[in-house]
C-alpha positions as CSV (number, residue, x, y, z in Angstrom):
1,M,21.5,-29.3,17.6
2,G,21.3,-29.2,21.4
3,A,21.4,-27.1,24.4
4,P,23.4,-23.8,24.2
5,T,26.9,-23.7,25.4
6,T,29.0,-20.7,26.4
7,T,32.2,-21.8,24.7
8,H,31.1,-21.0,21.2
9,D,29.6,-17.6,22.2
10,A,32.8,-16.4,23.8
11,P,34.5,-13.9,21.5
12,P,38.2,-14.1,20.8
13,P,40.5,-11.5,22.3
14,P,39.9,-8.1,20.6
15,A,42.6,-6.7,18.5
16,P,44.3,-3.5,19.7
17,G,42.2,-0.4,19.1
18,T,39.0,-2.4,18.6
19,V,37.7,-2.7,22.2
20,E,35.6,0.4,22.2
21,R,34.2,-0.3,18.7
22,R,33.0,-3.8,19.8
23,R,31.5,-2.5,23.0
24,G,29.6,0.2,21.2
25,R,27.9,-2.2,18.8
26,P,25.0,-3.2,21.1
27,V,24.0,0.5,21.3
28,L,22.5,0.5,17.8
29,P,20.0,-2.3,18.4
30,W,18.9,-0.5,21.7
31,A,18.5,2.7,19.8
32,V,16.4,1.2,17.1
33,L,14.2,-0.5,19.7
34,A,13.7,2.8,21.5
35,L,12.9,4.6,18.2
36,W,10.2,2.0,17.4
37,I,8.8,2.3,20.9
38,A,8.5,6.0,20.3
39,V,6.9,5.6,16.8
40,L,4.3,3.1,18.1
41,A,3.4,5.4,21.1
42,V,2.7,8.2,18.5
43,A,1.0,5.9,16.0
44,A,-1.3,3.8,18.1
45,P,-3.9,6.5,18.7
46,F,-4.1,7.4,15.0
47,A,-4.2,3.8,13.9
48,G,-7.3,3.3,16.0
49,K,-9.0,6.2,14.2
50,L,-8.6,4.7,10.7
51,G,-12.0,3.1,10.8
52,D,-13.5,6.6,11.4
53,V,-12.2,8.0,8.1
54,Q,-12.9,5.0,5.9
55,R,-15.5,5.7,3.2
56,D,-17.9,3.2,1.7
57,N,-20.1,5.5,-0.3
58,I,-21.0,3.9,-3.7
59,V,-19.0,6.7,-5.5
60,D,-15.9,5.3,-3.8
61,Y,-16.3,2.0,-5.6
62,L,-17.3,3.3,-9.0
63,P,-15.3,4.3,-12.1
64,A,-14.2,7.9,-11.9
65,G,-15.5,8.9,-15.4
66,A,-18.6,6.7,-15.7
67,D,-22.2,8.0,-16.3
68,S,-23.4,6.2,-13.2
69,T,-20.7,7.9,-11.0
70,Q,-21.8,11.4,-12.3
71,V,-25.4,10.5,-11.4
72,A,-24.4,9.4,-7.9
73,R,-22.4,12.7,-7.4
74,V,-25.3,14.9,-8.6
75,Q,-27.8,13.0,-6.4
76,Q,-25.6,13.9,-3.4
77,D,-26.0,17.6,-4.3
78,L,-29.8,17.4,-4.7
79,P,-32.1,18.7,-1.9
80,G,-31.6,16.5,1.1
81,G,-28.7,14.7,-0.7
82,E,-28.9,11.2,-2.1
83,S,-32.3,9.6,-1.7
84,T,-32.7,6.5,0.4
85,Q,-34.8,4.0,-1.7
86,L,-36.5,1.0,-0.1
87,V,-39.2,-1.5,-1.0
88,L,-41.5,-3.1,1.5
89,V,-42.4,-6.6,0.3
90,Y,-45.4,-8.3,1.9
91,Q,-46.1,-11.9,0.8
92,R,-48.4,-14.8,1.9
93,E,-48.4,-18.2,0.2
94,G,-51.8,-18.8,-1.3
95,G,-52.7,-15.2,-1.5
96,L,-52.9,-12.0,0.6
97,T,-56.0,-11.5,2.7
98,D,-57.8,-8.2,3.2
99,A,-56.4,-8.1,6.7
100,D,-52.9,-8.5,5.2
101,R,-53.5,-5.5,2.9
102,R,-54.8,-3.4,5.8
103,T,-51.8,-4.3,7.8
104,A,-49.4,-3.3,5.0
105,R,-51.2,0.0,4.5
106,N,-51.2,0.9,8.1
107,Q,-47.5,0.1,8.5
108,A,-46.6,2.2,5.3
109,A,-48.7,5.0,6.7
110,R,-46.9,4.8,10.1
111,I,-43.5,5.0,8.3
112,A,-44.7,8.1,6.3
113,A,-45.9,9.8,9.5
114,A,-42.5,9.1,11.3
115,H,-40.3,10.2,8.4
116,E,-40.1,12.8,5.6
117,L,-40.8,10.8,2.4
118,T,-40.6,12.2,-1.1
119,A,-44.0,10.7,-1.9
120,E,-46.8,8.8,-0.1
121,P,-46.1,5.0,-0.3
122,R,-48.7,3.3,-2.5
123,G,-49.1,-0.4,-2.7
124,V,-48.4,-2.2,-6.0
125,P,-50.0,-5.7,-6.1
126,A,-48.6,-8.6,-8.1
127,A,-50.7,-10.5,-10.6
128,D,-50.8,-13.6,-8.5
129,G,-52.3,-11.8,-5.5
130,A,-49.7,-13.2,-3.2
131,T,-47.3,-10.3,-3.1
132,L,-47.7,-6.5,-2.4
133,M,-44.9,-4.0,-2.6
134,F,-44.7,-0.5,-1.2
135,P,-41.8,1.7,-2.6
136,V,-40.4,4.1,0.0
137,S,-38.2,7.0,-0.8
138,S,-36.7,9.6,1.5
139,T,-34.1,12.3,1.5
140,E,-34.2,12.6,5.3
141,P,-30.9,10.7,5.9
142,G,-29.1,12.7,3.1
143,N,-25.5,11.7,2.4
144,D,-24.8,10.6,6.0
145,E,-24.1,6.9,6.0
146,K,-25.0,6.4,9.7
147,A,-28.2,8.3,9.3
148,R,-29.1,6.2,6.3
149,A,-28.4,3.0,8.1
150,A,-30.5,4.2,11.1
151,F,-33.4,5.1,8.7
152,V,-33.3,1.6,7.2
153,E,-33.2,-0.1,10.5
154,D,-36.1,2.0,11.8
155,V,-38.2,1.1,8.8
156,R,-37.5,-2.5,9.4
157,A,-38.5,-2.1,13.0
158,Q,-41.8,-0.5,11.9
159,V,-42.9,-3.5,9.8
160,S,-43.9,-6.9,10.9
161,G,-45.9,-9.9,9.6
162,G,-46.9,-13.0,11.5
163,A,-49.4,-15.9,11.1
164,G,-48.2,-16.7,7.6
165,L,-47.6,-13.1,6.4
166,T,-44.0,-12.3,5.7
167,V,-42.6,-8.8,5.3
168,E,-39.1,-7.9,4.2
169,V,-37.4,-4.6,3.4
170,G,-35.3,-4.5,0.2
171,G,-34.3,-1.9,-2.4
172,P,-30.8,-0.4,-3.2
173,S,-30.4,1.4,0.1
174,A,-31.3,-1.7,2.2
175,L,-28.7,-3.6,0.1
176,Q,-26.1,-1.0,0.7
177,T,-26.9,-1.0,4.4
178,D,-26.4,-4.7,4.6
179,M,-23.2,-4.4,2.6
180,E,-21.9,-1.7,5.0
181,D,-22.7,-3.9,8.0
182,V,-20.4,-6.5,6.5
183,F,-17.7,-4.0,5.9
184,E,-17.8,-2.8,9.5
185,T,-16.7,-6.3,10.6
186,I,-13.9,-6.7,8.1
187,D,-11.1,-5.0,10.0
188,G,-11.6,-6.8,13.3
189,T,-12.3,-10.2,11.7
190,L,-9.4,-10.0,9.4
191,M,-7.0,-8.9,12.1
192,I,-7.9,-11.7,14.5
193,A,-8.0,-14.5,11.9
194,T,-4.8,-13.4,10.3
195,V,-2.9,-13.2,13.6
196,L,-4.0,-16.7,14.6
197,V,-3.2,-18.2,11.2
198,V,0.3,-16.6,11.1
199,A,1.0,-17.5,14.7
200,V,0.2,-21.2,14.0
201,L,2.3,-21.4,10.9
202,L,5.3,-19.6,12.6
203,V,5.1,-22.1,15.5
204,L,5.1,-25.0,13.0
205,T,8.0,-23.5,11.0
206,Y,10.4,-22.6,13.8
207,R,9.5,-25.4,16.3
208,S,10.5,-23.0,19.1
209,P,8.3,-21.8,22.0
210,F,9.7,-18.2,21.7
211,L,11.0,-17.5,18.2
212,W,7.6,-17.4,16.5
213,L,6.4,-14.5,18.8
214,V,9.2,-12.1,17.6
215,P,8.2,-11.9,14.0
216,L,4.5,-11.8,14.9
217,L,5.0,-8.9,17.3
218,V,7.2,-7.0,14.8
219,V,4.6,-7.5,12.0
220,G,2.0,-6.2,14.4
221,A,4.0,-3.1,14.9
222,A,4.2,-2.7,11.2
223,A,0.4,-3.0,11.0
224,V,-0.2,-0.4,13.6
225,T,2.3,2.0,11.9
226,S,0.7,1.5,8.5
227,R,-2.8,2.3,9.8
228,A,-1.5,5.4,11.3
229,V,0.4,6.5,8.2
230,V,-2.7,5.9,6.0
231,H,-4.8,7.9,8.5
232,G,-2.3,10.8,8.1
233,L,-2.5,10.6,4.3
234,V,-6.4,10.8,4.6
235,Q,-6.2,13.8,6.8
236,G,-3.4,15.5,4.9
237,F,-4.0,14.7,1.3
238,G,-7.6,13.4,1.1
239,L,-6.6,9.9,0.3
240,T,-9.8,7.7,-0.1
241,V,-9.7,4.6,2.0
242,T,-12.5,2.1,1.8
243,S,-13.2,-0.9,4.1
244,Q,-12.0,-3.2,1.4
245,S,-8.7,-1.5,0.8
246,G,-8.1,-1.2,4.6
247,G,-8.7,-5.0,5.0
248,I,-6.5,-5.9,2.1
249,M,-3.8,-3.7,3.5
250,T,-3.9,-5.8,6.7
251,V,-3.5,-9.0,4.7
252,L,-0.6,-7.5,2.7
253,V,1.2,-6.3,5.9
254,F,1.0,-9.7,7.6
255,G,1.7,-11.7,4.5
256,A,4.6,-9.7,3.0
257,G,6.1,-8.9,6.4
258,T,6.1,-12.5,7.6
259,D,7.7,-13.5,4.3
260,Y,10.5,-11.1,4.8
261,A,10.9,-12.2,8.4
262,L,11.1,-15.9,7.3
263,L,13.9,-15.1,4.8
264,L,15.9,-12.9,7.2
265,V,15.7,-15.3,10.1
266,A,16.7,-18.3,7.9
267,R,19.8,-16.3,6.7
268,Y,20.6,-15.1,10.2
269,R,20.5,-18.7,11.5
270,E,23.1,-19.6,8.7
271,E,25.3,-16.8,9.7
272,L,25.2,-17.6,13.4
273,R,27.0,-20.9,12.6
274,R,29.7,-19.0,10.8
275,V,30.1,-15.8,12.9
276,P,30.7,-15.7,16.7
277,H,28.8,-12.5,17.5
278,P,25.0,-12.1,16.8
279,Y,25.5,-8.5,15.8
280,D,28.0,-9.4,13.1
281,A,25.9,-12.4,12.1
282,M,23.0,-10.1,11.5
283,R,25.0,-7.7,9.5
284,A,26.1,-10.5,7.3
285,A,22.5,-11.7,7.0
286,L,21.2,-8.3,6.0
287,R,24.0,-8.0,3.4
288,G,23.1,-11.4,2.0
289,C,19.4,-11.3,1.8
290,G,18.8,-7.5,2.0
291,P,18.9,-6.9,-1.7
292,A,16.3,-9.7,-2.3
293,V,14.0,-8.3,0.3
294,L,14.3,-4.8,-1.0
295,A,13.7,-6.0,-4.6
296,S,10.7,-8.0,-3.3
297,C,9.2,-5.0,-1.7
298,G,10.0,-2.9,-4.8
299,T,8.0,-5.3,-7.1
300,V,5.0,-5.2,-4.8
301,V,5.0,-1.5,-4.3
302,A,5.6,-0.9,-8.1
303,G,2.8,-3.3,-9.0
304,L,0.4,-1.7,-6.5
305,L,1.2,1.9,-7.6
306,C,0.4,1.0,-11.1
307,L,-3.2,0.8,-10.0
308,L,-3.1,4.6,-9.9
309,A,-3.7,4.4,-13.6
310,A,-7.0,2.6,-13.1
311,D,-10.3,4.4,-13.6
312,L,-12.1,2.4,-11.0
313,N,-12.0,4.4,-7.8
314,S,-11.7,1.4,-5.4
315,A,-8.8,-0.1,-7.4
316,R,-7.0,3.3,-7.7
317,G,-7.4,3.9,-4.0
318,L,-6.1,0.5,-3.1
319,G,-2.7,1.2,-4.8
320,P,-1.3,3.7,-2.4
321,V,-2.9,2.1,0.7
322,G,-1.5,-1.3,-0.1
323,A,1.9,0.2,-0.9
324,V,2.1,2.0,2.5
325,G,1.4,-1.3,4.2
326,V,4.1,-3.2,2.4
327,V,6.7,-0.4,2.9
328,C,5.9,-0.3,6.7
329,A,6.3,-4.1,6.8
330,L,9.7,-3.8,5.0
331,A,10.8,-1.0,7.4
332,A,9.9,-3.1,10.5
333,M,11.5,-6.3,9.2
334,L,14.8,-4.6,8.3
335,T,15.2,-2.5,11.5
336,L,13.0,-3.7,14.4
337,L,13.3,-7.4,13.7
338,P,17.1,-7.4,13.5
339,A,17.4,-5.2,16.6
340,V,15.2,-7.5,18.7
341,L,16.9,-10.7,17.5
342,V,20.4,-9.3,18.2
343,L,19.3,-8.2,21.7
344,L,17.8,-11.6,22.5
345,G,20.9,-13.4,21.2
346,R,21.1,-17.1,20.2
347,R,18.9,-18.2,23.0
348,V,15.8,-17.1,21.1
349,F,16.2,-20.1,18.8
350,W,15.9,-22.6,21.8
351,P,15.8,-25.5,21.7
352,L,17.4,-25.6,18.2
353,I,20.2,-23.1,18.9
354,P,22.7,-22.6,16.1
355,R,26.2,-22.8,17.6
356,H,29.1,-21.0,16.2
357,G,31.3,-23.4,14.2
358,S,28.6,-26.1,14.0
359,E,27.3,-27.6,10.8
360,A,23.6,-27.7,10.0
361,T,22.2,-31.1,10.1
362,R,22.6,-32.7,6.6
363,R,19.6,-34.6,5.5
364,R,18.0,-35.2,2.1
365,S,15.2,-32.6,2.1
366,L,12.1,-32.6,-0.1
367,F,13.6,-29.7,-2.1
368,A,16.8,-31.6,-2.7
369,V,14.7,-34.4,-4.1
370,M,12.8,-32.1,-6.2
371,G,15.9,-30.4,-7.5
372,S,17.4,-33.9,-8.3
373,S,14.4,-34.8,-10.3
374,A,14.4,-31.5,-12.2
375,G,18.2,-32.0,-12.8
376,R,17.8,-35.4,-14.3
377,R,14.9,-34.6,-16.7
378,P,14.7,-30.8,-17.0
379,V,13.0,-30.9,-20.4
380,A,10.3,-33.4,-19.4
381,V,9.7,-31.5,-16.1
382,L,9.4,-28.2,-17.9
383,V,7.1,-29.5,-20.6
384,A,4.9,-31.4,-18.2
385,G,4.6,-28.4,-15.8
386,A,3.8,-26.0,-18.6
387,A,1.1,-28.4,-20.0
388,L,-0.4,-28.7,-16.5
389,L,-0.7,-24.9,-16.1
390,G,-2.0,-24.5,-19.6
391,A,-4.7,-27.2,-18.9
392,L,-5.7,-25.5,-15.7
393,S,-6.0,-22.2,-17.5
394,L,-8.7,-23.5,-19.7
395,G,-11.0,-23.6,-16.7
396,A,-11.2,-19.7,-17.0
397,F,-13.7,-20.2,-19.8
398,N,-16.0,-21.7,-17.2
399,L,-16.0,-18.6,-15.0
400,P,-19.5,-17.4,-14.2
401,G,-20.8,-14.1,-15.5
402,T,-20.6,-10.7,-13.9
403,L,-21.6,-10.7,-10.2
404,K,-24.9,-9.1,-9.6
405,N,-25.6,-7.1,-6.4
406,E,-28.1,-9.6,-5.1
407,D,-25.5,-12.4,-5.5
408,G,-22.7,-10.6,-3.7
409,F,-23.3,-12.2,-0.2
410,T,-22.4,-15.8,0.8
411,D,-25.3,-15.7,3.3
412,R,-28.5,-14.2,1.9
413,P,-29.4,-11.0,3.9
414,E,-32.9,-9.6,4.1
415,S,-32.5,-7.1,1.3
416,V,-31.4,-9.8,-1.2
417,S,-34.3,-12.1,-0.1
418,A,-36.8,-9.2,-0.7
419,M,-35.4,-8.4,-4.1
420,Q,-35.7,-12.1,-5.1
421,K,-39.3,-12.3,-4.1
422,L,-40.0,-9.2,-6.1
423,A,-38.3,-10.6,-9.2
424,G,-40.5,-13.7,-8.9
425,A,-43.7,-11.8,-8.3
426,F,-43.2,-9.0,-10.9
427,P,-41.4,-10.7,-13.8
428,D,-42.5,-8.1,-16.2
429,R,-41.6,-5.0,-14.1
430,S,-38.4,-3.6,-12.7
431,S,-38.5,-3.1,-9.0
432,Q,-35.6,-0.6,-8.9
433,P,-35.4,2.7,-11.0
434,I,-32.9,3.7,-13.6
435,S,-31.8,7.1,-12.4
436,V,-31.3,9.9,-15.0
437,V,-30.0,13.4,-14.2
438,T,-30.4,16.0,-16.9
439,P,-29.9,19.7,-17.1
440,T,-33.0,21.4,-15.7
441,G,-33.6,23.4,-19.0
442,T,-34.0,20.2,-21.0
443,A,-35.8,18.2,-18.3
444,D,-39.2,18.2,-20.1
445,R,-37.7,17.1,-23.4
446,A,-35.6,14.4,-21.6
447,L,-38.7,13.1,-19.8
448,A,-40.6,12.7,-23.1
449,E,-37.6,11.1,-24.8
450,A,-37.2,8.7,-21.9
451,R,-40.9,7.6,-22.0
452,A,-40.5,7.1,-25.8
453,T,-37.4,4.9,-25.5
454,E,-37.8,1.2,-26.2
455,G,-37.9,-0.9,-23.1
456,V,-39.1,1.8,-20.8
457,A,-42.3,1.1,-18.8
458,T,-42.7,4.4,-17.0
459,A,-40.7,7.6,-16.2
460,E,-41.3,10.3,-13.6
461,R,-39.8,13.6,-12.9
462,G,-38.2,14.1,-9.4
463,R,-36.1,16.7,-7.6
464,S,-34.2,19.6,-9.0
465,A,-31.3,21.6,-7.8
466,E,-28.0,23.3,-8.9
467,G,-29.2,23.2,-12.6
468,W,-29.9,19.5,-12.6
469,T,-33.2,17.5,-12.5
470,E,-33.5,13.8,-11.6
471,L,-35.7,11.5,-13.5
472,S,-36.8,8.0,-12.3
473,V,-37.2,5.5,-15.2
474,F,-38.5,2.0,-14.8
475,A,-37.6,-0.6,-17.3
476,E,-40.0,-3.3,-18.6
477,D,-37.4,-6.0,-17.8
478,A,-36.2,-7.2,-14.4
479,P,-33.1,-5.6,-12.8
480,E,-29.6,-6.6,-14.1
481,T,-31.0,-8.6,-17.0
482,A,-30.0,-8.4,-20.7
483,G,-33.3,-6.5,-21.4
484,E,-32.7,-3.8,-18.8
485,T,-29.1,-3.4,-20.0
486,A,-30.3,-2.8,-23.5
487,T,-32.7,-0.2,-22.1
488,I,-29.9,1.6,-20.3
489,K,-27.8,1.7,-23.4
490,A,-30.8,3.0,-25.4
491,L,-31.4,5.8,-22.8
492,R,-27.8,6.8,-23.0
493,A,-28.0,7.0,-26.8
494,A,-31.3,8.9,-26.8
495,L,-30.7,11.4,-24.0
496,D,-28.1,13.9,-25.2
497,G,-26.4,15.8,-22.3
498,A,-27.9,13.6,-19.6
499,Y,-26.3,11.0,-17.4
500,V,-28.0,7.6,-16.9
501,G,-27.1,5.7,-13.6
502,G,-28.6,3.7,-10.9
503,T,-27.7,0.3,-9.5
504,S,-27.9,-1.7,-12.8
505,A,-26.1,1.1,-14.7
506,Q,-23.3,1.0,-12.1
507,Q,-22.8,-2.7,-12.7
508,L,-22.6,-2.1,-16.4
509,D,-20.0,0.7,-16.0
510,L,-18.0,-1.5,-13.6
511,E,-17.7,-4.2,-16.2
512,D,-16.7,-1.9,-19.0
513,T,-14.2,0.0,-16.8
514,N,-12.5,-3.1,-15.5
515,A,-12.0,-4.3,-19.0
516,R,-10.4,-0.9,-19.9
517,D,-8.3,-1.0,-16.7
518,R,-6.9,-4.4,-17.5
519,I,-5.7,-3.1,-20.9
520,V,-3.9,-0.1,-19.2
521,V,-2.7,-1.5,-15.9
522,V,-1.5,-5.0,-16.8
523,P,1.3,-3.8,-19.2
524,L,2.4,-1.2,-16.6
525,V,2.6,-3.9,-13.8
526,L,4.7,-6.2,-16.1
527,A,7.0,-3.3,-17.1
528,A,7.5,-2.1,-13.5
529,V,8.2,-5.6,-12.1
530,L,10.6,-6.3,-15.0
531,I,12.6,-3.1,-14.3
532,V,13.1,-4.1,-10.7
533,L,14.1,-7.6,-11.6
534,V,16.6,-6.5,-14.2
535,A,18.2,-4.1,-11.6
536,L,18.5,-6.8,-9.0
537,L,19.6,-9.8,-11.2
538,R,21.8,-7.9,-13.7
539,S,20.1,-9.9,-16.5
540,I,17.3,-9.8,-19.0
541,V,16.7,-13.5,-19.5
542,A,16.2,-14.4,-15.8
543,P,13.6,-11.7,-15.2
544,L,11.7,-12.8,-18.3
545,V,11.6,-16.3,-17.1
546,L,10.1,-15.2,-13.8
547,I,7.6,-12.9,-15.5
548,V,6.4,-15.7,-17.8
549,A,6.1,-18.0,-14.8
550,V,3.9,-15.7,-12.7
551,V,1.7,-14.9,-15.6
552,A,1.2,-18.7,-16.2
553,V,0.4,-19.1,-12.5
554,W,-2.2,-16.4,-12.7
555,G,-3.9,-18.0,-15.7
556,A,-3.9,-21.4,-13.9
557,A,-5.4,-19.9,-10.8
558,M,-8.2,-18.2,-12.7
559,G,-8.9,-21.5,-14.4
560,L,-9.2,-23.2,-11.0
561,G,-11.6,-20.4,-10.0
562,G,-13.7,-21.3,-13.0
563,L,-13.8,-25.0,-11.9
564,V,-14.7,-24.1,-8.3
565,F,-16.8,-20.9,-8.1
566,G,-19.9,-22.1,-9.9
567,P,-19.8,-25.9,-9.8
568,L,-18.6,-26.3,-6.2
569,L,-19.4,-23.1,-4.3
570,G,-22.5,-22.2,-6.2
571,F,-21.5,-18.6,-6.9
572,E,-23.7,-16.9,-9.6
573,G,-21.0,-14.6,-10.8
574,F,-17.5,-13.2,-10.3
575,D,-16.5,-9.7,-9.4
576,P,-15.4,-7.8,-12.5
577,S,-12.4,-6.3,-10.7
578,L,-11.1,-9.8,-9.8
579,P,-9.0,-10.5,-12.8
580,L,-7.1,-7.2,-12.5
581,L,-6.5,-7.2,-8.8
582,S,-5.6,-10.9,-8.6
583,F,-3.1,-10.3,-11.5
584,V,-1.5,-7.5,-9.6
585,F,-1.3,-9.5,-6.4
586,L,0.0,-12.7,-8.0
587,V,2.5,-11.0,-10.2
588,A,3.8,-8.6,-7.6
589,L,3.8,-11.0,-4.7
590,G,4.4,-14.2,-6.6
591,V,7.6,-13.0,-8.2
592,D,9.0,-12.6,-4.6
593,Y,9.7,-16.3,-4.4
594,G,11.5,-16.2,-7.8
595,I,13.6,-13.3,-6.4
596,F,14.6,-15.3,-3.3
597,L,15.5,-18.3,-5.5
598,M,17.3,-16.4,-8.3
599,H,19.2,-14.1,-6.0
600,R,20.6,-17.0,-4.1
601,M,21.4,-18.7,-7.5
602,R,23.3,-15.6,-8.5
603,E,25.2,-15.5,-5.2
604,E,26.3,-19.2,-5.7
605,A,27.3,-18.3,-9.4
606,L,29.4,-15.3,-8.2
607,A,31.1,-17.6,-5.7
608,G,32.2,-19.8,-8.6
609,A,29.6,-22.5,-8.8
610,D,28.8,-23.9,-12.2
611,P,25.2,-23.2,-13.4
612,T,23.8,-26.6,-12.4
613,A,25.4,-26.6,-8.9
614,A,24.2,-23.0,-8.4
615,A,20.6,-23.8,-9.3
616,L,20.4,-26.9,-7.1
617,T,22.2,-25.3,-4.2
618,A,19.8,-22.3,-4.3
619,L,16.8,-24.6,-4.4
620,R,18.2,-26.7,-1.5
621,T,19.0,-23.7,0.7
622,T,15.9,-21.5,-0.1
623,G,13.3,-24.2,-0.8
624,G,12.3,-24.5,2.8
625,V,12.0,-20.8,3.3
626,I,10.1,-20.3,0.1
627,A,7.7,-23.1,1.1
628,S,7.1,-21.5,4.6
629,A,6.7,-18.1,3.1
630,G,4.3,-19.3,0.5
631,L,2.2,-21.2,3.0
632,V,2.0,-18.0,5.2
633,L,1.1,-15.8,2.3
634,A,-1.5,-18.2,1.0
635,A,-3.0,-18.7,4.4
636,T,-3.3,-14.9,5.0
637,F,-5.2,-14.5,1.7
638,A,-7.3,-17.5,2.4
639,V,-8.5,-15.7,5.5
640,L,-10.6,-13.5,3.1
641,M,-12.6,-16.7,2.3
642,N,-14.1,-16.5,5.8
643,L,-15.8,-13.2,5.0
644,P,-19.5,-13.2,3.9
645,L,-18.8,-11.3,0.6
646,V,-18.5,-13.3,-2.6
647,A,-16.0,-10.9,-4.1
648,L,-13.5,-11.3,-1.2
649,V,-14.0,-15.1,-1.1
650,E,-13.1,-15.2,-4.8
651,M,-10.1,-12.9,-4.3
652,G,-8.8,-15.0,-1.4
653,F,-9.2,-18.3,-3.3
654,I,-7.5,-17.0,-6.5
655,V,-4.5,-15.5,-4.8
656,A,-4.1,-18.4,-2.2
657,V,-4.2,-21.1,-4.9
658,G,-1.9,-19.0,-7.2
659,V,0.6,-18.6,-4.4
660,L,0.6,-22.4,-3.7
661,L,1.1,-23.2,-7.3
662,D,3.8,-20.7,-7.5
663,T,5.6,-22.0,-4.4
664,F,5.4,-25.8,-5.0
665,L,5.3,-26.2,-8.7
666,V,6.7,-23.1,-10.5
667,R,9.6,-22.2,-8.3
668,T,10.7,-25.7,-7.4
669,Y,10.3,-27.4,-10.7
670,L,9.7,-25.0,-13.6
671,V,12.1,-22.1,-12.8
672,T,14.8,-24.6,-11.7
673,S,14.4,-26.7,-14.8
674,A,14.4,-23.6,-17.1
675,S,17.6,-22.4,-15.3
676,L,19.3,-25.7,-15.8
677,L,18.4,-25.8,-19.5
678,L,19.5,-22.2,-20.1
679,G,22.8,-22.6,-18.1
680,R,24.8,-19.5,-18.1
681,A,22.5,-17.9,-20.7
682,V,20.0,-17.3,-17.9
683,W,22.2,-14.4,-16.8
684,W,22.5,-12.8,-20.3
685,P,23.8,-10.2,-21.0
686,G,25.5,-9.9,-17.6
687,R,29.0,-11.0,-16.9
688,L,27.8,-14.3,-15.4
689,S,26.6,-15.3,-18.8
690,R,30.3,-15.7,-19.8
691,K,32.6,-18.3,-18.4
């Protein structure tokens, strides 16, 4: 390595008849660059509008066919739309005074005078005399998210305590507003944090003051394009995009796009030592690693599109949104990145410029050492690694229960604090209703049956419209407890033709639907990824090895989650969609590194290397790239752990840990050891399986 010289870059005299062809080659990179500039000029305004069309209604996160979803839809059609339900919680340690009660009544009356409420707020005192709650319900905001948030904030501004009296605003709508406030910050926070993380890792990887900036700018172009495309799909086809799916798409674009860039740049650097012209070196690099990158993208897209079979609306919507992001990342890395690198020439690698005809510095790398240890004792390495993954997987039995709404934040907002105070002050009474919608013609009978259902404390008749009537049912047990769950199930069994919903029923339906979706989606993901791998590797055994490896990694990552979430992080539950989504990400993304390794192994075998030499050469040449790519992908998902939502923290941890296990244990040791033990049989039934 050293400073660039002009002698190696000077091309040999052109053969007769080839002068014009060689002079014309630089035109293509310039044309590609001009095309992308035009695309970005058109896409940028629409990319900025994606946040305006994102939807975070509760229906967008619920199962499509569940009772609770039907209730939420009917409530949106009732007079005034879905009701905004709040609870004012007044509390003083040692007991409320008469002045405290007058203050609470006056503030509740002021709210009633300022807004159209469904009923006059009436105070409900706790048995200990220290807590007083005022339920507040209104249809004034309707189904407008911004109007609902403004209503909640105005109510919070209308109440105040002081001198030992505390007052907080809770209830389902307050909780939803606090959740939406977090969602509004996801895009900006994720984008900034992800860019910084990727930039730092690229600088450390390339050790160049310029080269790191090229992939970062290109992946930024892919992110802008993907946001614009998704915006177009929303406008043209009604695609549902939530803040969660939009944020995860950003992570996928930066993670997958940077991985593809690392592989391409590493192969391009190799070819620059063999080929005199950057244009020809890039063509050779694309021929060499292009199939692996395409297959990698294919597995991710296929895995994400399998989410379309899910019943959960948020998971089903994430499929096409994430797929668009990965495809845009692929398009940018296979067109814009090569064009920019060719136009910048060898000097973009300064100070470590790869000269034509030079040899890469030969040193015993970490991955050569790993390969040697796997080569000496492949059986011991394989058995020990499999035992370690199996032991880690046992930690999944320690995963906490289903995540409750009030436990969904890493920092406790006002709405959660209020609900926790209510649970302590009213242990024998539910502070949030179970919503029932029933055909208006049978409303009286349904009301009587609801009141007679075991576990029901009270039931009241509410609004009617479009042939439906809403009932508000209060259980005897606290929200999201086993007793209230039993009451919900009893109501569903007793009320024929009615739908039972509400916050607690939604959590119950989410748990049941995610269990159903795992049974349906997981086999589809495995089948789709297997098909792509078979097409790329021309083998059945090698794809099966990779599939088994990524499934083992997912199990180990879930086990580590069980050892960390409750005992170390203090989380009270885990999101019911976490097992499915983490499986899709780890299988679809994790298999990428197996593709990079196996594809290079197949190249070496096609060139005549024996199975052992092919495996060890592939590990030595791709190990560094796989390590860099794994670190980048793990870091981008780890960015999710900085967000104040428990579900996203858990997602970021599981995927990041799984990617690291996959990169530094499974690919380097277990897949290599298995390949060495299988020999030519790893390519069965392809022609490479025969001598």
